[in-house]
mmCIF file of C-alpha atoms in Angstrom:
data_model
loop_
_atom_site.group_PDB
_atom_site.id
_atom_site.type_symbol
_atom_site.label_atom_id
_atom_site.label_comp_id
_atom_site.label_asym_id
_atom_site.label_seq_id
_atom_site.Cartn_x
_atom_site.Cartn_y
_atom_site.Cartn_z
ATOM 1 C CA MET A 875 -31.712 17.278 -67.467
ATOM 2 C CA PHE A 876 -29.766 14.795 -65.360
ATOM 3 C CA SER A 877 -26.629 13.198 -66.723
ATOM 4 C CA GLY A 878 -26.297 9.428 -66.767
ATOM 5 C CA GLY A 879 -23.939 9.626 -63.770
ATOM 6 C CA ALA A 880 -26.424 11.661 -61.760
ATOM 7 C CA ARG A 881 -29.234 9.205 -62.488
ATOM 8 C CA THR A 882 -27.007 6.322 -61.421
ATOM 9 C CA GLY A 883 -26.101 8.071 -58.177
ATOM 10 C CA THR A 884 -29.764 8.774 -57.417
ATOM 11 C CA SER A 885 -30.699 5.166 -58.083
ATOM 12 C CA LEU A 886 -27.968 3.928 -55.786
ATOM 13 C CA THR A 887 -29.104 6.290 -53.028
ATOM 14 C CA VAL A 888 -32.694 5.058 -53.269
ATOM 15 C CA ALA A 889 -31.529 1.447 -53.325
ATOM 16 C CA VAL A 890 -29.364 1.914 -50.237
ATOM 17 C CA LEU A 891 -32.196 3.643 -48.375
ATOM 18 C CA ALA A 892 -34.621 0.879 -49.291
ATOM 19 C CA LEU A 893 -32.155 -1.748 -48.109
ATOM 20 C CA THR A 894 -31.632 0.136 -44.838
ATOM 21 C CA LEU A 895 -35.340 0.349 -44.150
ATOM 22 C CA SER A 896 -36.055 -3.252 -45.078
ATOM 23 C CA SER A 897 -33.222 -4.588 -42.949
ATOM 24 C CA CYS A 898 -34.368 -2.510 -39.971
ATOM 25 C CA ALA A 899 -38.081 -3.295 -40.216
ATOM 26 C CA THR A 900 -39.421 -6.152 -38.128
ATOM 27 C CA PRO A 901 -41.631 -8.663 -39.976
ATOM 28 C CA THR A 902 -45.176 -8.908 -38.649
ATOM 29 C CA ASP A 903 -45.954 -12.281 -40.238
ATOM 30 C CA SER A 904 -42.984 -14.324 -39.046
ATOM 31 C CA ASP A 905 -43.448 -18.093 -39.077
ATOM 32 C CA ASP A 906 -41.059 -18.363 -36.120
ATOM 33 C CA ASP A 907 -43.580 -19.020 -33.346
ATOM 34 C CA ASP A 908 -41.114 -20.739 -31.048
ATOM 35 C CA GLY A 909 -37.844 -19.172 -32.126
ATOM 36 C CA VAL A 910 -35.699 -17.309 -29.648
ATOM 37 C CA THR A 911 -34.028 -14.901 -32.058
ATOM 38 C CA ALA A 912 -34.981 -12.679 -34.939
ATOM 39 C CA PRO A 913 -34.710 -14.028 -38.480
ATOM 40 C CA SER A 914 -31.080 -14.037 -39.587
ATOM 41 C CA GLY A 915 -31.446 -10.836 -41.633
ATOM 42 C CA GLU A 916 -32.996 -8.851 -38.778
ATOM 43 C CA VAL A 917 -31.510 -6.940 -35.862
ATOM 44 C CA ALA A 918 -32.732 -6.111 -32.375
ATOM 45 C CA ALA A 919 -36.026 -4.231 -32.370
ATOM 46 C CA PRO A 920 -36.989 -1.646 -29.751
ATOM 47 C CA ALA A 921 -40.725 -0.998 -29.998
ATOM 48 C CA GLN A 922 -41.055 2.546 -31.285
ATOM 49 C CA GLN A 923 -43.661 4.654 -33.055
ATOM 50 C CA ASN A 924 -43.309 4.187 -36.817
ATOM 51 C CA ASP A 925 -45.129 2.628 -39.735
ATOM 52 C CA LEU A 926 -42.652 -0.190 -40.242
ATOM 53 C CA GLY A 927 -43.404 -2.149 -37.076
ATOM 54 C CA ASP A 928 -40.993 -2.354 -34.165
ATOM 55 C CA PHE A 929 -37.860 -0.502 -35.264
ATOM 56 C CA ALA A 930 -34.542 -2.294 -35.229
ATOM 57 C CA ALA A 931 -31.610 -0.933 -33.264
ATOM 58 C CA PRO A 932 -28.107 -2.332 -33.778
ATOM 59 C CA ALA A 933 -27.767 -6.009 -32.896
ATOM 60 C CA GLN A 934 -25.259 -7.233 -30.343
ATOM 61 C CA MET A 935 -24.049 -10.690 -29.483
ATOM 62 C CA THR A 936 -25.204 -12.322 -26.265
ATOM 63 C CA PRO A 937 -22.278 -12.227 -23.807
ATOM 64 C CA PRO A 938 -20.981 -15.684 -22.786
ATOM 65 C CA GLY A 939 -22.555 -16.814 -19.546
ATOM 66 C CA ALA A 940 -25.283 -14.184 -19.636
ATOM 67 C CA ALA A 941 -28.081 -14.702 -17.143
ATOM 68 C CA THR A 942 -31.354 -16.075 -18.502
ATOM 69 C CA ALA A 943 -33.558 -15.327 -15.501
ATOM 70 C CA GLU A 944 -33.362 -13.743 -12.066
ATOM 71 C CA PRO A 945 -34.251 -16.078 -9.193
ATOM 72 C CA THR A 946 -37.201 -15.055 -7.081
ATOM 73 C CA GLY A 947 -38.478 -16.149 -3.711
ATOM 74 C CA PRO A 948 -41.692 -15.628 -1.749
ATOM 75 C CA ALA A 949 -43.856 -12.579 -2.345
ATOM 76 C CA HIS A 950 -43.119 -9.344 -0.535
ATOM 77 C CA SER A 951 -44.875 -9.047 2.820
ATOM 78 C CA VAL A 952 -45.869 -5.407 2.211
ATOM 79 C CA PRO A 953 -47.767 -4.450 -0.986
ATOM 80 C CA VAL A 954 -46.544 -1.501 -3.016
ATOM 81 C CA PRO A 955 -49.074 1.381 -2.890
ATOM 82 C CA GLY A 956 -51.539 1.161 -5.758
ATOM 83 C CA LEU A 957 -50.950 -2.534 -6.433
ATOM 84 C CA GLY A 958 -53.710 -5.042 -5.699
ATOM 85 C CA PRO A 959 -53.162 -8.575 -4.346
ATOM 86 C CA GLU A 960 -52.565 -10.271 -7.714
ATOM 87 C CA THR A 961 -50.013 -7.716 -8.872
ATOM 88 C CA ALA A 962 -48.355 -7.316 -5.470
ATOM 89 C CA ALA A 963 -47.863 -11.097 -5.298
ATOM 90 C CA GLN A 964 -45.442 -10.775 -8.235
ATOM 91 C CA ILE A 965 -43.100 -8.514 -6.225
ATOM 92 C CA PRO A 966 -40.653 -10.832 -4.401
ATOM 93 C CA ALA A 967 -39.505 -10.288 -0.830
ATOM 94 C CA GLU A 968 -35.966 -9.567 -2.059
ATOM 95 C CA THR A 969 -37.125 -6.487 -4.009
ATOM 96 C CA SER A 970 -36.680 -3.078 -2.381
ATOM 97 C CA GLN A 971 -37.102 -0.840 -5.456
ATOM 98 C CA VAL A 972 -40.267 -0.829 -7.573
ATOM 99 C CA LEU A 973 -41.275 1.407 -10.463
ATOM 100 C CA VAL A 974 -45.009 1.641 -11.156
ATOM 101 C CA ALA A 975 -46.003 2.865 -14.639
ATOM 102 C CA SER A 976 -49.746 3.330 -15.012
ATOM 103 C CA GLY A 977 -52.373 4.867 -17.262
ATOM 104 C CA ARG A 978 -55.928 5.994 -16.613
ATOM 105 C CA ASP A 979 -57.402 3.104 -18.620
ATOM 106 C CA ALA A 980 -56.421 0.409 -21.120
ATOM 107 C CA SER A 981 -56.556 2.814 -24.084
ATOM 108 C CA SER A 982 -54.391 5.536 -22.511
ATOM 109 C CA ASP A 983 -51.114 6.392 -24.256
ATOM 110 C CA SER A 984 -49.847 8.527 -21.371
ATOM 111 C CA GLY A 985 -49.725 8.352 -17.614
ATOM 112 C CA GLN A 986 -47.306 8.447 -14.704
ATOM 113 C CA LEU A 987 -44.374 6.474 -13.364
ATOM 114 C CA SER A 988 -43.623 6.414 -9.630
ATOM 115 C CA PHE A 989 -40.386 5.191 -8.046
ATOM 116 C CA TYR A 990 -40.725 3.424 -4.663
ATOM 117 C CA THR A 991 -38.093 2.200 -2.219
ATOM 118 C CA PHE A 992 -38.641 -0.117 0.755
ATOM 119 C CA ALA A 993 -37.043 0.703 4.108
ATOM 120 C CA ASP A 994 -38.015 0.408 7.777
ATOM 121 C CA GLY A 995 -40.991 -1.789 6.926
ATOM 122 C CA ALA A 996 -42.692 0.604 4.509
ATOM 123 C CA TRP A 997 -42.658 1.683 0.870
ATOM 124 C CA LYS A 998 -41.699 5.311 0.265
ATOM 125 C CA LYS A 999 -42.500 7.126 -2.976
ATOM 126 C CA ARG A 1000 -39.328 8.894 -4.070
ATOM 127 C CA LYS A 1001 -40.549 10.633 -7.226
ATOM 128 C CA THR A 1002 -43.341 10.586 -9.823
ATOM 129 C CA PHE A 1003 -42.826 11.379 -13.520
ATOM 130 C CA ASP A 1004 -45.080 11.977 -16.523
ATOM 131 C CA VAL A 1005 -44.653 9.299 -19.207
ATOM 132 C CA HIS A 1006 -45.946 8.066 -22.561
ATOM 133 C CA ASN A 1007 -46.635 4.426 -23.397
ATOM 134 C CA GLY A 1008 -48.024 2.534 -26.387
ATOM 135 C CA GLU A 1009 -50.055 4.521 -28.916
ATOM 136 C CA ASN A 1010 -52.807 1.888 -28.626
ATOM 137 C CA GLY A 1011 -52.616 1.623 -24.851
ATOM 138 C CA TRP A 1012 -51.924 -1.414 -22.687
ATOM 139 C CA LEU A 1013 -52.364 -5.127 -23.421
ATOM 140 C CA ALA A 1014 -51.319 -8.246 -21.516
ATOM 141 C CA ASP A 1015 -51.185 -10.434 -24.628
ATOM 142 C CA ARG A 1016 -49.482 -7.924 -26.926
ATOM 143 C CA ARG A 1017 -48.243 -8.783 -30.410
ATOM 144 C CA GLU A 1018 -45.445 -7.543 -32.644
ATOM 145 C CA GLY A 1019 -46.431 -4.247 -34.263
ATOM 146 C CA ASP A 1020 -49.725 -3.714 -32.396
ATOM 147 C CA LYS A 1021 -48.397 -0.547 -30.706
ATOM 148 C CA THR A 1022 -49.389 -1.579 -27.190
ATOM 149 C CA THR A 1023 -47.293 -1.718 -24.024
ATOM 150 C CA PRO A 1024 -47.272 -5.057 -22.177
ATOM 151 C CA ILE A 1025 -49.115 -5.336 -18.868
ATOM 152 C CA GLY A 1026 -47.241 -7.109 -16.119
ATOM 153 C CA VAL A 1027 -44.390 -7.073 -13.619
ATOM 154 C CA PHE A 1028 -40.877 -7.260 -15.082
ATOM 155 C CA THR A 1029 -37.285 -7.127 -13.929
ATOM 156 C CA LEU A 1030 -34.948 -4.280 -14.852
ATOM 157 C CA SER A 1031 -31.438 -5.612 -15.335
ATOM 158 C CA ASP A 1032 -29.623 -3.760 -18.162
ATOM 159 C CA ALA A 1033 -29.114 -0.234 -19.477
ATOM 160 C CA GLY A 1034 -27.386 1.531 -22.334
ATOM 161 C CA GLY A 1035 -27.567 4.409 -24.788
ATOM 162 C CA TYR A 1036 -25.706 6.682 -27.144
ATOM 163 C CA LYS A 1037 -24.281 8.773 -24.309
ATOM 164 C CA GLN A 1038 -21.644 7.544 -21.917
ATOM 165 C CA ASP A 1039 -22.703 5.825 -18.691
ATOM 166 C CA PRO A 1040 -24.175 8.549 -16.418
ATOM 167 C CA GLY A 1041 -23.099 6.620 -13.330
ATOM 168 C CA THR A 1042 -25.701 3.863 -13.111
ATOM 169 C CA GLU A 1043 -25.068 0.651 -11.191
ATOM 170 C CA LEU A 1044 -26.845 -1.335 -13.901
ATOM 171 C CA PRO A 1045 -24.649 -2.965 -16.577
ATOM 172 C CA TYR A 1046 -24.383 -0.259 -19.257
ATOM 173 C CA THR A 1047 -23.690 -0.656 -22.997
ATOM 174 C CA GLN A 1048 -22.754 2.524 -24.880
ATOM 175 C CA ASP A 1049 -23.542 2.370 -28.616
ATOM 176 C CA ASP A 1050 -22.550 5.092 -31.101
ATOM 177 C CA ARG A 1051 -25.018 3.765 -33.691
ATOM 178 C CA LEU A 1052 -28.170 4.576 -31.749
ATOM 179 C CA PRO A 1053 -28.706 8.127 -33.158
ATOM 180 C CA SER A 1054 -28.844 6.743 -36.694
ATOM 181 C CA SER A 1055 -31.333 4.123 -35.506
ATOM 182 C CA ALA A 1056 -33.515 6.826 -33.987
ATOM 183 C CA THR A 1057 -33.273 8.936 -37.142
ATOM 184 C CA VAL A 1058 -34.566 6.098 -39.320
ATOM 185 C CA ALA A 1059 -37.374 5.422 -36.818
ATOM 186 C CA TYR A 1060 -38.531 9.003 -36.277
ATOM 187 C CA GLY A 1061 -36.611 11.471 -38.422
ATOM 188 C CA PRO A 1062 -33.641 13.738 -37.715
ATOM 189 C CA GLU A 1063 -35.414 15.749 -35.018
ATOM 190 C CA TYR A 1064 -35.636 12.642 -32.813
ATOM 191 C CA ASP A 1065 -32.084 11.380 -33.200
ATOM 192 C CA ARG A 1066 -31.349 11.580 -29.459
ATOM 193 C CA VAL A 1067 -34.280 9.659 -27.963
ATOM 194 C CA PHE A 1068 -31.962 6.683 -27.395
ATOM 195 C CA ASP A 1069 -29.355 8.708 -25.516
ATOM 196 C CA TYR A 1070 -30.304 6.679 -22.433
ATOM 197 C CA ILE A 1071 -32.140 3.342 -22.256
ATOM 198 C CA ILE A 1072 -33.230 0.917 -19.545
ATOM 199 C CA ALA A 1073 -34.350 -2.428 -20.921
ATOM 200 C CA ILE A 1074 -37.625 -3.777 -19.527
ATOM 201 C CA ASP A 1075 -37.238 -7.549 -19.304
ATOM 202 C CA TYR A 1076 -40.230 -8.401 -21.477
ATOM 203 C CA ASN A 1077 -39.407 -11.179 -23.982
ATOM 204 C CA ARG A 1078 -35.665 -10.697 -23.677
ATOM 205 C CA VAL A 1079 -32.707 -12.335 -21.943
ATOM 206 C CA PRO A 1080 -31.665 -10.461 -18.788
ATOM 207 C CA GLY A 1081 -27.937 -9.881 -18.571
ATOM 208 C CA THR A 1082 -27.573 -8.847 -22.234
ATOM 209 C CA PRO A 1083 -27.354 -5.362 -23.835
ATOM 210 C CA PRO A 1084 -30.729 -3.657 -24.446
ATOM 211 C CA THR A 1085 -30.270 -4.115 -28.211
ATOM 212 C CA ASP A 1086 -29.830 -7.887 -27.989
ATOM 213 C CA LYS A 1087 -32.312 -9.532 -30.389
ATOM 214 C CA THR A 1088 -33.097 -12.742 -28.491
ATOM 215 C CA ARG A 1089 -36.854 -13.272 -28.007
ATOM 216 C CA PRO A 1090 -37.487 -16.235 -25.646
ATOM 217 C CA LEU A 1091 -41.282 -16.067 -26.166
ATOM 218 C CA GLY A 1092 -40.976 -16.007 -29.958
ATOM 219 C CA TRP A 1093 -40.851 -13.139 -32.428
ATOM 220 C CA ASP A 1094 -44.641 -12.669 -32.605
ATOM 221 C CA LYS A 1095 -44.734 -11.348 -29.031
ATOM 222 C CA GLY A 1096 -42.518 -8.413 -29.955
ATOM 223 C CA GLY A 1097 -39.656 -7.148 -27.854
ATOM 224 C CA GLY A 1098 -37.243 -4.315 -27.278
ATOM 225 C CA ILE A 1099 -39.525 -2.713 -24.694
ATOM 226 C CA TRP A 1100 -37.470 0.085 -23.165
ATOM 227 C CA LEU A 1101 -37.580 3.046 -20.862
ATOM 228 C CA HIS A 1102 -36.115 5.821 -23.003
ATOM 229 C CA ILE A 1103 -36.311 9.574 -23.647
ATOM 230 C CA ASP A 1104 -39.742 10.984 -24.467
ATOM 231 C CA HIS A 1105 -40.791 12.360 -27.876
ATOM 232 C CA ASP A 1106 -44.119 13.859 -26.736
ATOM 233 C CA SER A 1107 -46.429 11.180 -28.142
ATOM 234 C CA GLY A 1108 -47.483 7.553 -27.774
ATOM 235 C CA THR A 1109 -45.006 4.813 -28.676
ATOM 236 C CA SER A 1110 -45.246 1.350 -30.194
ATOM 237 C CA GLY A 1111 -44.612 -0.269 -26.815
ATOM 238 C CA CYS A 1112 -41.878 1.550 -24.903
ATOM 239 C CA VAL A 1113 -42.372 3.791 -21.866
ATOM 240 C CA THR A 1114 -40.796 7.231 -22.323
ATOM 241 C CA LEU A 1115 -39.964 10.099 -19.989
ATOM 242 C CA LYS A 1116 -37.933 13.297 -19.925
ATOM 243 C CA GLU A 1117 -34.158 12.955 -20.062
ATOM 244 C CA LYS A 1118 -33.584 14.437 -16.601
ATOM 245 C CA ASP A 1119 -36.106 11.994 -15.135
ATOM 246 C CA LEU A 1120 -34.578 8.972 -16.838
ATOM 247 C CA THR A 1121 -31.110 10.100 -15.741
ATOM 248 C CA TRP A 1122 -32.325 10.289 -12.150
ATOM 249 C CA ILE A 1123 -33.665 6.740 -12.387
ATOM 250 C CA LEU A 1124 -30.376 5.507 -13.865
ATOM 251 C CA GLU A 1125 -28.441 7.122 -11.023
ATOM 252 C CA THR A 1126 -30.829 5.800 -8.357
ATOM 253 C CA ILE A 1127 -31.651 2.259 -9.443
ATOM 254 C CA ASP A 1128 -29.666 -0.457 -7.659
ATOM 255 C CA PRO A 1129 -29.268 -4.009 -9.016
ATOM 256 C CA ASP A 1130 -28.804 -5.257 -5.438
ATOM 257 C CA ALA A 1131 -32.366 -4.060 -4.750
ATOM 258 C CA HIS A 1132 -33.661 -6.541 -7.374
ATOM 259 C CA PRO A 1133 -35.736 -3.790 -9.018
ATOM 260 C CA ARG A 1134 -39.069 -4.453 -10.680
ATOM 261 C CA ILE A 1135 -41.424 -2.423 -12.850
ATOM 262 C CA ALA A 1136 -45.193 -2.967 -12.627
ATOM 263 C CA MET A 1137 -46.946 -1.661 -15.750
ATOM 264 C CA GLY A 1138 -50.525 -1.319 -16.918
ATOM 265 C CA PRO A 1139 -53.787 0.600 -16.579
ATOM 266 C CA GLU A 1140 -54.718 1.515 -12.998
ATOM 267 C CA SER A 1141 -57.637 -0.938 -12.909
ATOM 268 C CA GLN A 1142 -55.388 -3.845 -13.851
ATOM 269 C CA LEU A 1143 -52.638 -2.972 -11.398
ATOM 270 C CA GLN A 1144 -55.190 -2.729 -8.596
ATOM 271 C CA LYS A 1145 -56.340 -6.329 -9.052
#
């Protein structure tokens, strides 16, 4: 039989856990169609595989003077291999590094990511990696909690993680709270999936930490779409790959190359 003190302690533990989960869960029925930030009680939400919707990582303030968009010019004169005219037209002439993440079809939750660089008038494939994407595949008009990865071409401007900067040229934000975020999302065995992160600039403000909660397209579109370490299954929106592969990308990517990532099923990217 439990003593009164033991029952009180158990109740407090349950209450704290419930509060933690509720404060980290992202609402799926927000009335904020035009808002640019999460509701005041919420924190930044990387799209991960869990039953609570997009999981919330620690919030950070937007740095003063942070960029809101990267200027682009005319389309690149040489298409990236595997990209059709419509997709290739979204790669600007200034870009000399492109990542292409693709799946077999719109329902695929796994595929490959290739890293291309442009030099001497041609695109060269540097490496190709196995990846996972959204549990429910790919979708251009994705919504918060639908467990799809957005289709499109996006900038890559910020990185971070639990571990110290591995030597990337991208702005890097180290955050000691990320293992606890991963533990709540997945369980203790997945506490290190946020050791390294590259933010994909879908519904976020470039020039801010990956965990920043600003959503320029509104909360319903979801956000926190990251490249991060793989956990051997589909995600709720992020693209994941092995740690050594993500580390290589972090060490290779160059902000001066105006990097882009083109993402989607092969048929869509070939349009």
